[in-house]
XYZ file of C-alpha atoms in Angstrom:
767
model
C 57.212 -18.411 48.110
C 54.933 -21.426 48.344
C 53.236 -22.082 51.560
C 51.460 -25.329 50.659
C 52.734 -28.729 49.581
C 50.206 -28.951 46.746
C 51.400 -25.623 45.254
C 55.044 -26.752 45.501
C 54.185 -30.029 43.757
C 52.501 -28.149 40.840
C 55.507 -25.865 40.478
C 57.892 -28.824 40.390
C 55.835 -30.480 37.617
C 55.814 -27.270 35.491
C 59.605 -26.918 35.884
C 60.166 -30.506 34.847
C 57.985 -29.940 31.713
C 59.934 -26.841 30.673
C 63.261 -28.619 31.136
C 62.028 -31.583 29.064
C 60.712 -29.284 26.288
C 64.038 -27.375 26.193
C 65.938 -30.610 25.831
C 63.656 -31.781 22.991
C 63.979 -28.425 21.121
C 67.781 -28.575 21.241
C 67.814 -32.155 20.063
C 65.481 -31.357 17.139
C 67.321 -28.133 16.193
C 63.990 -26.224 16.552
C 65.635 -22.780 16.676
C 67.190 -23.206 13.235
C 63.902 -24.408 11.756
C 61.988 -21.422 13.131
C 64.653 -19.033 11.822
C 64.402 -20.487 8.315
C 60.631 -19.890 8.307
C 60.951 -16.114 8.789
C 59.188 -14.326 5.806
C 61.389 -12.506 3.337
C 60.972 -8.823 2.614
C 57.502 -7.961 1.178
C 57.236 -8.488 -2.577
C 55.876 -5.827 -4.894
C 52.081 -6.136 -5.304
C 50.951 -7.569 -8.590
C 48.420 -5.883 -10.798
C 44.807 -6.989 -10.938
C 45.349 -8.287 -14.456
C 48.368 -10.359 -13.296
C 46.446 -11.684 -10.308
C 43.732 -12.954 -12.606
C 46.019 -14.042 -15.452
C 45.955 -17.587 -16.736
C 49.134 -18.556 -14.910
C 48.290 -17.020 -11.541
C 47.478 -19.084 -8.504
C 44.260 -17.105 -8.002
C 43.095 -18.020 -11.488
C 43.910 -21.674 -10.834
C 42.094 -21.496 -7.526
C 38.966 -19.967 -9.081
C 39.079 -22.341 -11.998
C 36.372 -22.026 -14.578
C 34.338 -19.562 -12.516
C 36.488 -16.733 -13.886
C 34.651 -16.947 -17.208
C 32.788 -13.658 -17.671
C 34.197 -12.096 -14.530
C 34.745 -8.394 -14.110
C 36.845 -6.119 -11.961
C 35.657 -2.684 -10.896
C 37.846 -0.188 -9.009
C 36.273 0.739 -5.704
C 36.829 4.398 -6.560
C 33.966 4.042 -9.059
C 31.664 2.998 -6.217
C 32.849 5.451 -3.586
C 29.550 7.353 -3.532
C 27.395 4.292 -2.860
C 27.753 4.108 0.958
C 26.394 7.649 1.254
C 23.578 6.834 -1.181
C 22.648 3.759 0.861
C 22.565 5.834 4.016
C 20.280 8.467 2.450
C 17.902 5.964 0.882
C 17.598 3.818 3.979
C 16.572 6.926 5.922
C 13.655 7.624 3.580
C 11.512 4.843 5.002
C 12.004 6.144 8.532
C 11.069 9.666 7.401
C 8.056 8.275 5.541
C 6.790 6.377 8.587
C 7.380 9.407 10.807
C 5.459 11.663 8.403
C 2.494 9.268 8.356
C 2.493 9.194 12.150
C 2.470 13.007 12.211
C -0.358 13.183 9.649
C -2.445 10.779 11.714
C -1.773 12.758 14.885
C -2.682 16.032 13.165
C -5.833 14.444 11.724
C -6.798 13.250 15.193
C -6.413 16.818 16.474
C -8.734 18.054 13.709
C -11.292 15.375 14.547
C -11.050 16.149 18.255
C -11.579 19.862 17.601
C -14.618 19.081 15.445
C -15.956 16.715 18.109
C -15.546 19.429 20.749
C -17.472 21.838 18.548
C -20.277 19.340 18.011
C -20.543 18.442 21.696
C -20.456 22.089 22.714
C -23.535 22.603 20.510
C -25.246 19.422 21.760
C -27.788 20.015 24.562
C -27.240 18.047 27.719
C -30.634 16.375 27.225
C -28.996 14.171 24.595
C -27.367 12.276 27.467
C -30.811 11.174 28.585
C -31.580 9.929 25.071
C -28.298 8.027 24.953
C -29.082 6.274 28.272
C -32.763 5.590 27.530
C -33.697 8.306 30.064
C -31.997 6.486 32.920
C -30.367 9.655 34.201
C -31.654 13.041 35.301
C -30.045 16.180 33.899
C -32.254 18.880 35.405
C -29.803 19.519 38.313
C -26.994 19.946 35.775
C -28.933 22.568 33.838
C -29.785 24.346 37.052
C -26.057 24.472 37.813
C -25.317 26.005 34.393
C -24.083 22.817 32.671
C -26.258 22.969 29.551
C -24.287 21.062 26.879
C -22.759 17.614 26.593
C -19.338 19.278 26.490
C -20.105 20.956 29.836
C -20.976 17.556 31.296
C -17.776 16.029 29.917
C -15.638 18.786 31.468
C -17.545 18.708 34.758
C -15.569 17.581 37.833
C -18.149 16.435 40.429
C -15.697 16.524 43.343
C -14.581 20.086 42.569
C -17.985 21.329 41.425
C -20.733 19.516 43.361
C -24.261 19.917 41.986
C -27.202 20.175 44.320
C -29.463 17.131 44.055
C -26.841 15.030 42.253
C -25.387 12.072 44.154
C -22.192 10.135 43.463
C -23.910 7.372 41.474
C -25.797 9.839 39.283
C -22.648 11.871 38.733
C -20.726 8.761 37.678
C -23.464 7.763 35.239
C -23.563 11.209 33.665
C -19.790 11.320 33.292
C -19.803 7.845 31.752
C -22.570 8.776 29.323
C -20.710 11.935 28.289
C -17.480 10.024 27.719
C -19.304 7.400 25.638
C -20.900 10.189 23.601
C -17.454 11.698 23.037
C -15.940 8.398 21.894
C -18.866 7.593 19.587
C -18.852 11.053 18.036
C -15.081 11.076 17.551
C -15.248 7.706 15.813
C -17.758 9.025 13.273
C -16.159 12.414 12.592
C -13.802 12.470 9.563
C -10.732 14.669 9.273
C -12.576 17.476 7.500
C -10.824 20.367 5.770
C -13.105 23.393 5.689
C -11.775 26.427 3.807
C -14.335 28.632 5.532
C -12.916 27.708 8.970
C -9.130 27.769 8.789
C -8.337 26.494 12.240
C -4.864 25.987 13.655
C -5.491 22.222 13.828
C -6.431 22.061 10.143
C -3.412 24.163 9.221
C -1.070 21.713 10.967
C -2.769 18.808 9.184
C -2.164 20.499 5.825
C 1.471 21.164 6.740
C 2.097 17.491 7.450
C 0.183 16.388 4.356
C 2.349 18.733 2.294
C 5.453 17.238 3.934
C 4.226 13.682 3.405
C 3.481 14.318 -0.267
C 7.186 14.763 -1.091
C 8.365 11.952 1.193
C 5.654 9.640 -0.116
C 6.772 10.163 -3.678
C 10.390 9.520 -2.688
C 9.388 6.311 -0.885
C 7.458 5.262 -3.975
C 10.646 5.371 -6.034
C 12.303 2.958 -3.602
C 9.347 0.591 -3.357
C 9.489 -0.131 -7.067
C 12.502 -2.435 -7.061
C 15.022 -4.407 -5.040
C 18.109 -2.266 -5.660
C 18.954 -1.811 -1.998
C 18.767 -5.558 -1.481
C 20.670 -6.534 -4.627
C 23.544 -4.135 -3.979
C 23.517 -4.326 -0.196
C 26.765 -6.308 -0.059
C 28.711 -3.198 -1.082
C 28.054 -1.686 2.345
C 30.121 -4.495 3.915
C 33.268 -3.596 1.990
C 35.924 -1.382 3.533
C 37.005 1.062 0.820
C 40.244 1.839 2.648
C 41.382 -1.837 2.513
C 39.698 -2.876 -0.734
C 40.929 -1.350 -3.967
C 38.972 -3.444 -6.476
C 35.779 -5.442 -6.584
C 35.892 -8.813 -8.359
C 32.474 -9.697 -9.795
C 31.682 -13.317 -10.506
C 28.709 -14.096 -12.820
C 26.507 -15.911 -10.328
C 23.355 -14.005 -9.424
C 23.847 -11.209 -11.966
C 26.115 -10.556 -14.912
C 28.695 -7.770 -14.808
C 26.628 -5.696 -17.226
C 23.588 -6.156 -15.003
C 25.583 -5.010 -11.993
C 26.616 -1.845 -13.823
C 23.019 -1.198 -14.832
C 21.874 -1.733 -11.249
C 24.432 0.761 -9.938
C 23.312 3.318 -12.540
C 19.671 2.682 -11.620
C 20.515 3.146 -7.941
C 22.158 6.497 -8.637
C 19.170 7.552 -10.773
C 16.776 6.517 -8.021
C 18.819 8.490 -5.490
C 18.617 11.567 -7.725
C 14.831 11.208 -8.036
C 14.506 10.721 -4.292
C 16.657 13.786 -3.601
C 14.516 15.784 -6.015
C 11.311 14.686 -4.322
C 12.710 15.544 -0.880
C 14.134 18.901 -1.944
C 12.217 21.562 -0.013
C 12.325 24.132 -2.822
C 10.023 27.127 -2.446
C 6.927 25.920 -0.651
C 3.836 28.060 -0.881
C 1.350 28.632 1.892
C -0.353 25.350 2.807
C -3.840 26.776 2.254
C -2.873 28.028 -1.197
C -1.367 24.626 -1.948
C -4.554 22.910 -0.799
C -6.799 25.184 -2.871
C -4.624 24.493 -5.930
C -5.142 20.724 -5.574
C -7.879 19.833 -3.072
C -8.541 16.500 -4.776
C -4.921 15.470 -4.204
C -5.100 16.305 -0.498
C -8.384 14.447 -0.040
C -6.862 11.464 -1.853
C -3.971 11.388 0.615
C -6.422 11.437 3.524
C -8.385 8.605 1.925
C -5.193 6.619 1.381
C -4.586 6.656 5.132
C -8.193 5.729 5.873
C -8.955 9.173 7.288
C -11.766 9.591 4.756
C -13.297 6.107 4.983
C -15.083 4.628 1.994
C -17.855 2.049 1.892
C -15.977 -1.014 0.645
C -19.129 -2.638 -0.718
C -19.814 0.444 -2.836
C -16.206 0.494 -3.989
C -16.579 -3.006 -5.408
C -19.784 -2.496 -7.382
C -21.592 -5.685 -8.454
C -18.491 -7.883 -8.663
C -18.501 -11.478 -7.444
C -16.599 -12.358 -4.234
C -14.100 -14.475 -6.191
C -13.314 -11.620 -8.571
C -13.083 -9.140 -5.694
C -10.520 -11.380 -3.993
C -8.480 -11.640 -7.212
C -8.526 -7.862 -7.544
C -7.450 -7.358 -3.936
C -4.494 -9.706 -4.369
C -3.303 -7.894 -7.516
C -0.184 -5.830 -6.834
C -0.508 -2.300 -8.214
C 2.856 -0.646 -8.863
C 2.747 3.127 -8.560
C 6.414 4.080 -9.001
C 5.552 5.865 -12.280
C 2.571 7.632 -10.725
C 2.899 11.034 -9.057
C -0.625 11.304 -7.660
C -2.181 9.657 -4.632
C -4.924 7.128 -5.313
C -8.049 6.883 -3.256
C -9.053 3.379 -2.251
C -11.818 3.066 -4.830
C -9.480 4.381 -7.548
C -6.803 1.811 -6.718
C -9.500 -0.861 -6.773
C -10.638 0.325 -10.224
C -7.079 0.186 -11.557
C -6.604 -3.351 -10.202
C -9.952 -4.341 -11.718
C -8.690 -3.208 -15.128
C -5.409 -5.082 -14.681
C -7.078 -8.332 -13.644
C -9.862 -8.276 -16.254
C -7.690 -6.809 -19.057
C -10.566 -5.277 -21.059
C -13.099 -3.302 -19.024
C -15.609 -0.483 -18.989
C -15.173 1.889 -16.042
C -18.440 3.775 -15.705
C -17.771 5.685 -12.475
C -20.017 8.683 -12.067
C -18.533 11.856 -13.498
C -16.139 13.626 -11.174
C -14.688 10.534 -9.482
C -11.368 10.503 -11.350
C -11.638 7.919 -14.115
C -8.630 9.556 -15.797
C -6.337 8.904 -12.832
C -7.552 5.278 -12.679
C -6.536 4.795 -16.316
C -3.177 6.501 -15.702
C -2.570 4.191 -12.746
C -3.016 1.207 -15.064
C -0.643 2.651 -17.692
C 1.929 3.524 -15.009
C 1.790 -0.018 -13.642
C 2.246 -1.499 -17.108
C 5.210 0.813 -17.745
C 6.808 -0.432 -14.517
C 6.470 -4.001 -15.744
C 8.235 -3.299 -19.040
C 5.431 -2.239 -21.414
C 6.235 0.812 -23.529
C 3.476 1.979 -25.894
C -0.003 3.176 -24.890
C -2.793 4.968 -26.746
C -5.553 7.299 -25.536
C -8.494 8.094 -27.822
C -10.659 11.041 -26.791
C -12.807 13.853 -28.163
C -10.694 16.738 -29.465
C -11.959 18.974 -26.650
C -10.150 16.996 -23.971
C -6.834 16.197 -25.671
C -5.185 19.128 -23.869
C -6.581 17.963 -20.541
C -5.150 14.472 -21.119
C -1.740 15.920 -21.946
C -1.827 17.928 -18.709
C -2.965 15.010 -16.593
C -0.271 12.692 -17.957
C 2.442 15.273 -17.241
C 1.221 16.256 -13.771
C 0.036 12.883 -12.473
C 2.604 10.451 -13.896
C 6.189 9.946 -15.002
C 4.988 8.827 -18.438
C 5.919 10.694 -21.591
C 2.989 12.033 -23.605
C 2.701 12.634 -27.356
C -0.040 14.746 -28.933
C -1.108 12.917 -32.119
C -3.592 15.580 -33.128
C -3.302 18.803 -35.062
C -0.093 20.446 -36.199
C 3.001 18.349 -35.560
C 1.208 15.039 -35.250
C 3.518 13.326 -37.757
C 6.705 14.120 -35.844
C 4.956 13.299 -32.537
C 3.922 9.918 -33.933
C 7.481 9.110 -34.978
C 8.768 9.989 -31.488
C 6.077 7.846 -29.904
C 6.927 4.900 -32.127
C 10.633 5.245 -31.351
C 10.617 6.121 -27.647
C 7.258 4.847 -26.397
C 4.956 6.634 -23.989
C 1.305 7.656 -24.151
C -0.034 8.805 -27.512
C -3.157 10.976 -27.240
C -5.292 11.202 -30.350
C -8.898 11.881 -31.357
C -11.680 9.848 -32.886
C -11.349 11.884 -36.086
C -7.607 11.106 -36.326
C -8.023 7.341 -36.076
C -8.068 6.749 -39.825
C -4.787 8.626 -40.252
C -3.231 6.855 -37.277
C -4.338 3.428 -38.449
C -3.136 3.922 -42.017
C 0.136 5.691 -41.183
C 1.464 4.259 -37.946
C -0.724 2.064 -35.751
C -0.066 -1.163 -37.651
C 3.638 -0.891 -36.841
C 3.267 -0.418 -33.082
C 2.332 -3.024 -30.474
C 0.031 -1.018 -28.211
C -0.038 -2.524 -24.721
C -3.235 -0.760 -23.662
C -5.855 1.400 -25.398
C -7.844 3.923 -23.332
C -11.067 5.214 -24.874
C -12.338 8.347 -23.130
C -16.003 9.416 -23.368
C -16.620 5.907 -24.699
C -20.305 6.595 -25.369
C -18.982 8.163 -28.588
C -18.653 4.610 -29.961
C -22.126 3.369 -29.029
C -23.247 3.301 -32.694
C -21.807 0.101 -34.216
C -22.333 1.431 -37.770
C -20.292 4.630 -37.293
C -16.818 4.736 -38.840
C -15.208 5.985 -35.643
C -16.720 3.036 -33.765
C -15.383 0.560 -36.295
C -11.894 2.090 -36.286
C -11.801 2.177 -32.507
C -12.955 -1.428 -32.204
C -10.237 -2.456 -34.659
C -7.628 -1.041 -32.266
C -9.350 -2.614 -29.258
C -9.258 -6.030 -30.892
C -5.509 -5.766 -31.586
C -4.572 -4.626 -28.073
C -4.267 -7.114 -25.179
C -5.725 -4.539 -22.804
C -8.391 -1.861 -23.132
C -10.182 0.575 -20.833
C -13.383 2.322 -21.874
C -14.181 5.391 -19.742
C -17.632 6.943 -19.580
C -19.920 8.166 -16.834
C -22.908 7.627 -19.126
C -22.684 4.112 -20.591
C -26.422 4.120 -21.194
C -28.041 7.209 -22.698
C -31.040 5.961 -24.671
C -31.252 2.184 -25.076
C -29.955 -0.876 -23.272
C -28.562 -2.000 -26.634
C -26.041 0.874 -26.470
C -24.746 -0.434 -23.165
C -24.593 -3.944 -24.594
C -22.602 -2.651 -27.561
C -19.904 -1.151 -25.343
C -19.541 -4.404 -23.394
C -19.482 -6.374 -26.652
C -16.411 -4.406 -27.774
C -14.573 -5.768 -24.726
C -15.915 -9.164 -23.700
C -18.513 -10.311 -26.240
C -19.276 -13.514 -24.375
C -20.968 -11.458 -21.624
C -23.556 -9.911 -23.939
C -26.957 -11.561 -23.819
C -30.475 -10.505 -24.716
C -31.504 -7.943 -22.100
C -35.151 -8.642 -22.781
C -34.982 -12.060 -21.187
C -34.381 -11.116 -17.579
C -34.453 -8.391 -14.957
C -32.217 -5.355 -14.730
C -30.517 -6.784 -11.619
C -29.569 -9.943 -13.482
C -28.366 -7.901 -16.432
C -26.000 -5.958 -14.149
C -24.655 -9.213 -12.696
C -24.021 -10.561 -16.192
C -21.925 -7.564 -17.306
C -20.152 -7.123 -13.943
C -16.926 -8.872 -15.078
C -16.432 -6.067 -17.608
C -18.277 -3.149 -15.979
C -17.466 -1.240 -12.791
C -19.353 1.808 -11.587
C -19.255 3.780 -8.326
C -21.396 6.823 -7.528
C -20.312 10.064 -5.899
C -22.386 9.740 -2.757
C -20.924 6.273 -2.148
C -17.225 7.128 -2.140
C -16.752 10.919 -1.780
C -17.577 11.661 1.821
C -16.160 15.182 1.495
C -18.193 16.116 -1.597
C -20.143 19.316 -0.900
C -23.893 19.484 -1.110
C -25.694 19.580 -4.464
C -28.703 21.919 -4.469
C -30.936 21.565 -7.524
C -33.603 24.190 -8.139
C -36.165 23.995 -10.934
C -37.033 27.605 -11.737
C -40.543 27.409 -13.221
C -41.240 30.702 -14.994
C -44.138 32.189 -16.951
C -43.816 33.365 -20.536
C -43.522 37.066 -21.196
C -45.507 38.544 -24.123
C -42.328 38.511 -26.211
C -41.688 34.873 -25.252
C -45.240 33.866 -26.162
C -44.992 35.585 -29.538
C -41.796 33.722 -30.424
C -43.206 30.465 -29.099
C -46.452 30.670 -31.100
C -44.573 31.346 -34.326
C -42.270 28.352 -33.733
C -45.311 26.129 -33.146
C -46.943 27.384 -36.368
C -43.745 26.625 -38.268
C -43.483 23.192 -36.686
C -39.900 24.030 -35.658
C -39.077 21.935 -32.602
C -35.631 23.420 -31.972
C -37.043 26.925 -32.218
C -39.688 26.002 -29.664
C -36.952 25.010 -27.208
C -35.128 28.347 -27.396
C -38.048 30.676 -28.049
C -38.201 31.921 -24.456
C -34.548 32.964 -24.341
C -33.773 34.818 -27.559
C -35.603 38.098 -26.843
C -32.920 39.258 -24.424
C -34.141 41.220 -21.433
C -37.735 40.877 -22.655
C -37.547 37.151 -21.804
C -38.496 35.912 -18.357
C -35.711 33.314 -18.368
C -33.091 35.960 -19.122
C -34.396 38.171 -16.312
C -34.148 35.315 -13.838
C -30.705 34.384 -15.145
C -29.447 37.922 -14.463
C -30.816 37.740 -10.919
C -29.016 34.442 -10.227
C -25.709 35.820 -11.579
C -26.060 38.986 -9.460
C -26.650 36.915 -6.326
C -23.651 34.726 -7.159
C -21.459 37.821 -7.507
C -22.602 39.061 -4.092
C -21.551 35.697 -2.633
C -18.212 35.567 -4.476
C -19.217 32.572 -6.623
C -18.423 31.856 -10.256
C -21.166 30.771 -12.657
C -21.417 28.441 -15.667
C -24.314 28.977 -18.053
C -25.155 26.017 -20.294
C -27.371 25.961 -23.379
C -27.606 23.757 -26.448
C -28.192 26.716 -28.771
C -25.647 29.168 -30.161
C -28.173 31.983 -30.456
C -29.069 31.618 -26.788
C -25.388 31.653 -25.782
C -24.686 34.835 -27.740
C -27.794 36.456 -26.260
C -26.724 35.532 -22.722
C -23.143 36.748 -23.296
C -24.509 40.063 -24.584
C -26.971 40.841 -21.782
C -24.924 39.724 -18.772
C -22.842 42.376 -16.987
C -19.370 41.878 -15.531
C -16.713 39.362 -16.593
C -18.214 37.007 -19.160
C -16.049 34.338 -20.793
C -17.076 32.589 -23.977
C -19.176 31.396 -25.567
C -17.275 28.113 -25.409
C -18.721 26.216 -28.359
C -17.830 23.255 -30.505
C -16.152 25.601 -32.983
C -13.582 26.779 -30.432
C -10.305 24.880 -31.097
C -9.608 22.212 -28.519
C -6.392 23.795 -27.213
C -8.167 27.143 -26.691
C -10.958 25.634 -24.609
C -8.698 24.822 -21.680
C -7.142 28.298 -21.859
C -10.639 29.797 -21.672
C -11.435 27.649 -18.634
C -8.127 28.626 -16.977
C -8.851 32.343 -17.462
C -12.340 31.893 -16.012
C -10.986 29.903 -13.043
C -8.561 32.688 -12.131
C -11.206 35.434 -12.393
C -12.867 36.822 -9.249
C -16.317 35.850 -7.987
C -19.185 36.825 -10.235
C -17.390 35.723 -13.400
C -19.534 33.800 -15.892
C -18.487 31.104 -18.354
C -21.010 30.672 -21.177
C -20.838 27.146 -22.652
C -22.538 25.104 -25.294
C -23.589 22.081 -23.274
C -22.305 19.521 -25.775
C -18.857 21.194 -25.763
C -18.356 22.381 -22.176
C -20.158 19.409 -20.702
C -17.587 16.881 -21.911
C -14.095 16.352 -20.549
C -13.365 19.757 -19.020
C -12.949 20.192 -15.257
C -14.450 23.446 -13.998
C -14.383 23.154 -10.206
C -13.878 26.930 -9.975
C -17.613 27.357 -10.569
C -20.174 26.492 -7.923
C -23.314 27.847 -9.635
C -24.609 26.055 -12.739
C -27.466 27.430 -14.870
C -29.082 25.215 -17.506
C -31.131 27.383 -19.839
C -33.428 24.682 -21.232
C -34.061 20.986 -20.523
C -31.894 18.669 -22.586
C -33.118 15.758 -24.675
C -30.919 13.328 -22.752
C -30.695 13.387 -18.960
C -27.080 12.263 -19.234
C -26.242 15.515 -21.030
C -27.317 17.488 -17.970
C -25.516 15.099 -15.617
C -22.302 15.552 -17.561
C -22.627 19.335 -17.450
C -23.266 19.424 -13.697
C -20.356 17.065 -13.087
C -17.963 19.537 -14.733
C -18.328 21.631 -11.549
C -19.378 19.130 -8.873
C -16.506 16.685 -8.887
C -13.622 15.585 -6.697
C -11.845 18.755 -5.591
C -14.931 20.975 -5.385
C -14.962 22.753 -2.021
C -18.247 24.655 -2.166
C -21.866 23.518 -2.358
C -22.956 23.450 -5.996
C -26.216 25.151 -6.953
C -27.928 23.984 -10.137
C -30.671 26.212 -11.548
C -32.813 24.823 -14.375
C -34.737 27.553 -16.208
C -38.115 26.065 -17.160
C -41.346 27.479 -18.519
C -44.545 26.619 -16.676
C -46.209 25.504 -19.899
C -45.070 24.318 -23.250
C -42.127 22.332 -24.498
C -40.084 22.453 -21.285
C -42.821 20.752 -19.281
C -43.413 18.167 -21.995
C -39.700 17.264 -22.293
C -39.210 16.869 -18.554
C -42.164 14.487 -18.370
C -41.087 12.316 -21.286
C -37.404 12.124 -20.344
C -38.224 10.828 -16.881
C -38.434 7.451 -18.633
C -34.768 7.667 -19.652
C -33.697 8.423 -16.097
C -35.549 5.351 -14.879
C -33.880 3.241 -17.571
C -30.416 4.382 -16.477
C -31.212 3.697 -12.837
C -32.283 0.160 -13.703
C -29.406 -0.981 -15.862
C -26.342 1.267 -15.502
C -26.498 2.638 -11.979
C -26.244 0.511 -8.841
C -29.968 0.318 -8.096
C -32.240 -2.072 -6.225
C -35.011 -1.656 -8.802
C -35.527 -4.734 -10.941
C -37.876 -4.531 -13.892
C -38.093 -6.392 -17.130
C -35.798 -4.963 -19.776
C -38.549 -5.334 -22.357
C -40.179 -2.253 -20.826
C -37.041 -0.173 -21.423
C -38.237 1.560 -24.564
C -36.847 4.855 -25.810
C -38.382 7.707 -27.714
C -35.932 9.007 -30.277
C -35.412 12.710 -30.748
C -37.477 12.801 -33.973
C -40.394 11.026 -32.296
C -40.071 13.316 -29.308
C -40.187 16.377 -31.563
C -43.313 15.174 -33.384
C -45.082 14.382 -30.140
C -44.239 17.716 -28.531
C -45.195 19.805 -31.570
C -48.519 18.014 -31.930
C -49.315 18.512 -28.252
C -48.338 22.188 -28.318
C -50.372 22.939 -31.421
C -53.389 21.365 -29.813
C -52.834 23.303 -26.584
C -52.162 26.655 -28.238
C -54.623 26.638 -31.086
C -57.543 24.479 -30.026
C -59.121 27.517 -28.351
C -59.430 31.121 -29.580
C -56.305 33.130 -28.959
C -56.608 35.530 -26.032
C -54.225 38.468 -26.368
C -51.815 38.889 -23.511
C -51.666 42.328 -21.968
C -48.340 44.023 -22.469
């Protein structure tokens, strides 16, 4: 078998080894020893309790570490592997949905860019290249737009008089124009042009909304990490799980498993397709939510410097580094809203003065949701009675927080539930005395939110004092108002003093710019044009009208009587004999032809009843201060669901505060108001985040008389607001910021009107 001597030698050595080993085994009786080591028949398995009993070898081996141990049958955890698999797939679905949204948004932007370039004359290429190219041959060949030049293939479609170098330059210029235009075009959603590209974008946004919420539930904690070891166990070979109290106690493990199952249920609920309505209907029901999702992905870019207001770089950096937990928040936050919420968390007590319509409510809810995620339980919202219902709705629809209505019938039982279970209590300024005396002293409120905070500008008012008492006791507070300064700088100072008194200094000592820098640690304001790139156009029209004979008769009598308020409404109360009423009817008729809804604002009840009587069609209201708070929202809902041409008649001090009326896109203000902020509030009820149509504002003004006088005098108040409360470059001494009170204004106007009307003989007006 072996052909070589070396192979034979190796075989001889192996044989000698085996013979020697056999001899040694026999001498040592190795066979008997191996036989005696054969295991006996398997013993019966011991119970878990016996295995861990004091006398067991396992207990001795574990020693003292068995103190506080626990044993859980694997059958109680049998559902966890499937839960892990489902939850771990959410992140992949979330990332895929974002990718699809971005791709769909790019398609929308590309379609819009094509439309723009198809309407752009080819001469623009010359402008873009400083007239270094010639486009006349292109036009002669029928290529008249930039889009034509971009699509042009010189080799397939030669142009007479156009060489290779010129062709290359034109193509390069067209491609640069395309890239530059595409970069500037946002992902716009236009309800008047429902393109296929926009429809696909809405479909993916609708899909992402559910997945995003599900992913938010997972991002809140570390359950998947803490319980990840369970995935490594083999249920078929492992009957029980022995828990040793090292990283977590047995009770904590059980709580974590329960929390994981609860999270899985919430995730499954968020991902459940349910009955989805048409994407355009879904968008029209919540346009602000869709725009917020686009902004969250950077598809509606915001000016970061405007988002930050007048804050110092060090404070901005602290705000950026603050982690904002949104697991208890259902709504998407725009970038500036998330920044506002972080600002409130970092600074603890702040005044958010964002312009009306930017979503101050959702910023406050984001703060409360974050605090709830960190273990806080009790929160309080103080608001005018008119907006309590709106707060209850917003809490339910935008967050996972539980709300309690501490106003009206049932407030006692609601207060007891709030004290026991926690959540957000919503009450009114008028209910503060009851709340303080009955319940507030027994509850540690983690954060107080004061809506329409200009209600507490008067330091001597009881509601101000009661509110400040609650603010002082709470570690956190958020004042919300779009009009922090209505008349005097001192009002603005008072609001800041409630929060951070050390910031308040004498405004008369320095410029408005310095004043804004001083209060910046407590005050944040952003304006609509700075952060809402999708906000439709605002068209303001001052309708200067003559007086009719009936108007003049009423006006003269009011001047004789020295009745300032009567002067203001004199040209509206004679119904169809009044020029303002005639013009109002014309505006409403035009709005009906265009399918638009209308809000009519006036300060005076008699004017509102007159308007409601003379207007044809669907008229809702008047919505006045006497309408119960819960009925106001119902009235707005009915108006919002009515067809175009519907009119909502509102007292400006009632309908101009708190309510959201985006269904209307035509606003009529019957007479100039004594505070410019009153008009701004009223307009912002319609022109706010979520409005899809250009908003027309018509101010009905008389050519002579009180209307002209008021508009001239109140220009001073607008300038004051621009200097101190709005982000403005104007810097004037605060000592010039003087106000004329309403009584002084009335005396001045009446004196001027008497002199104008009666200094010369009365000339009868022809009927």
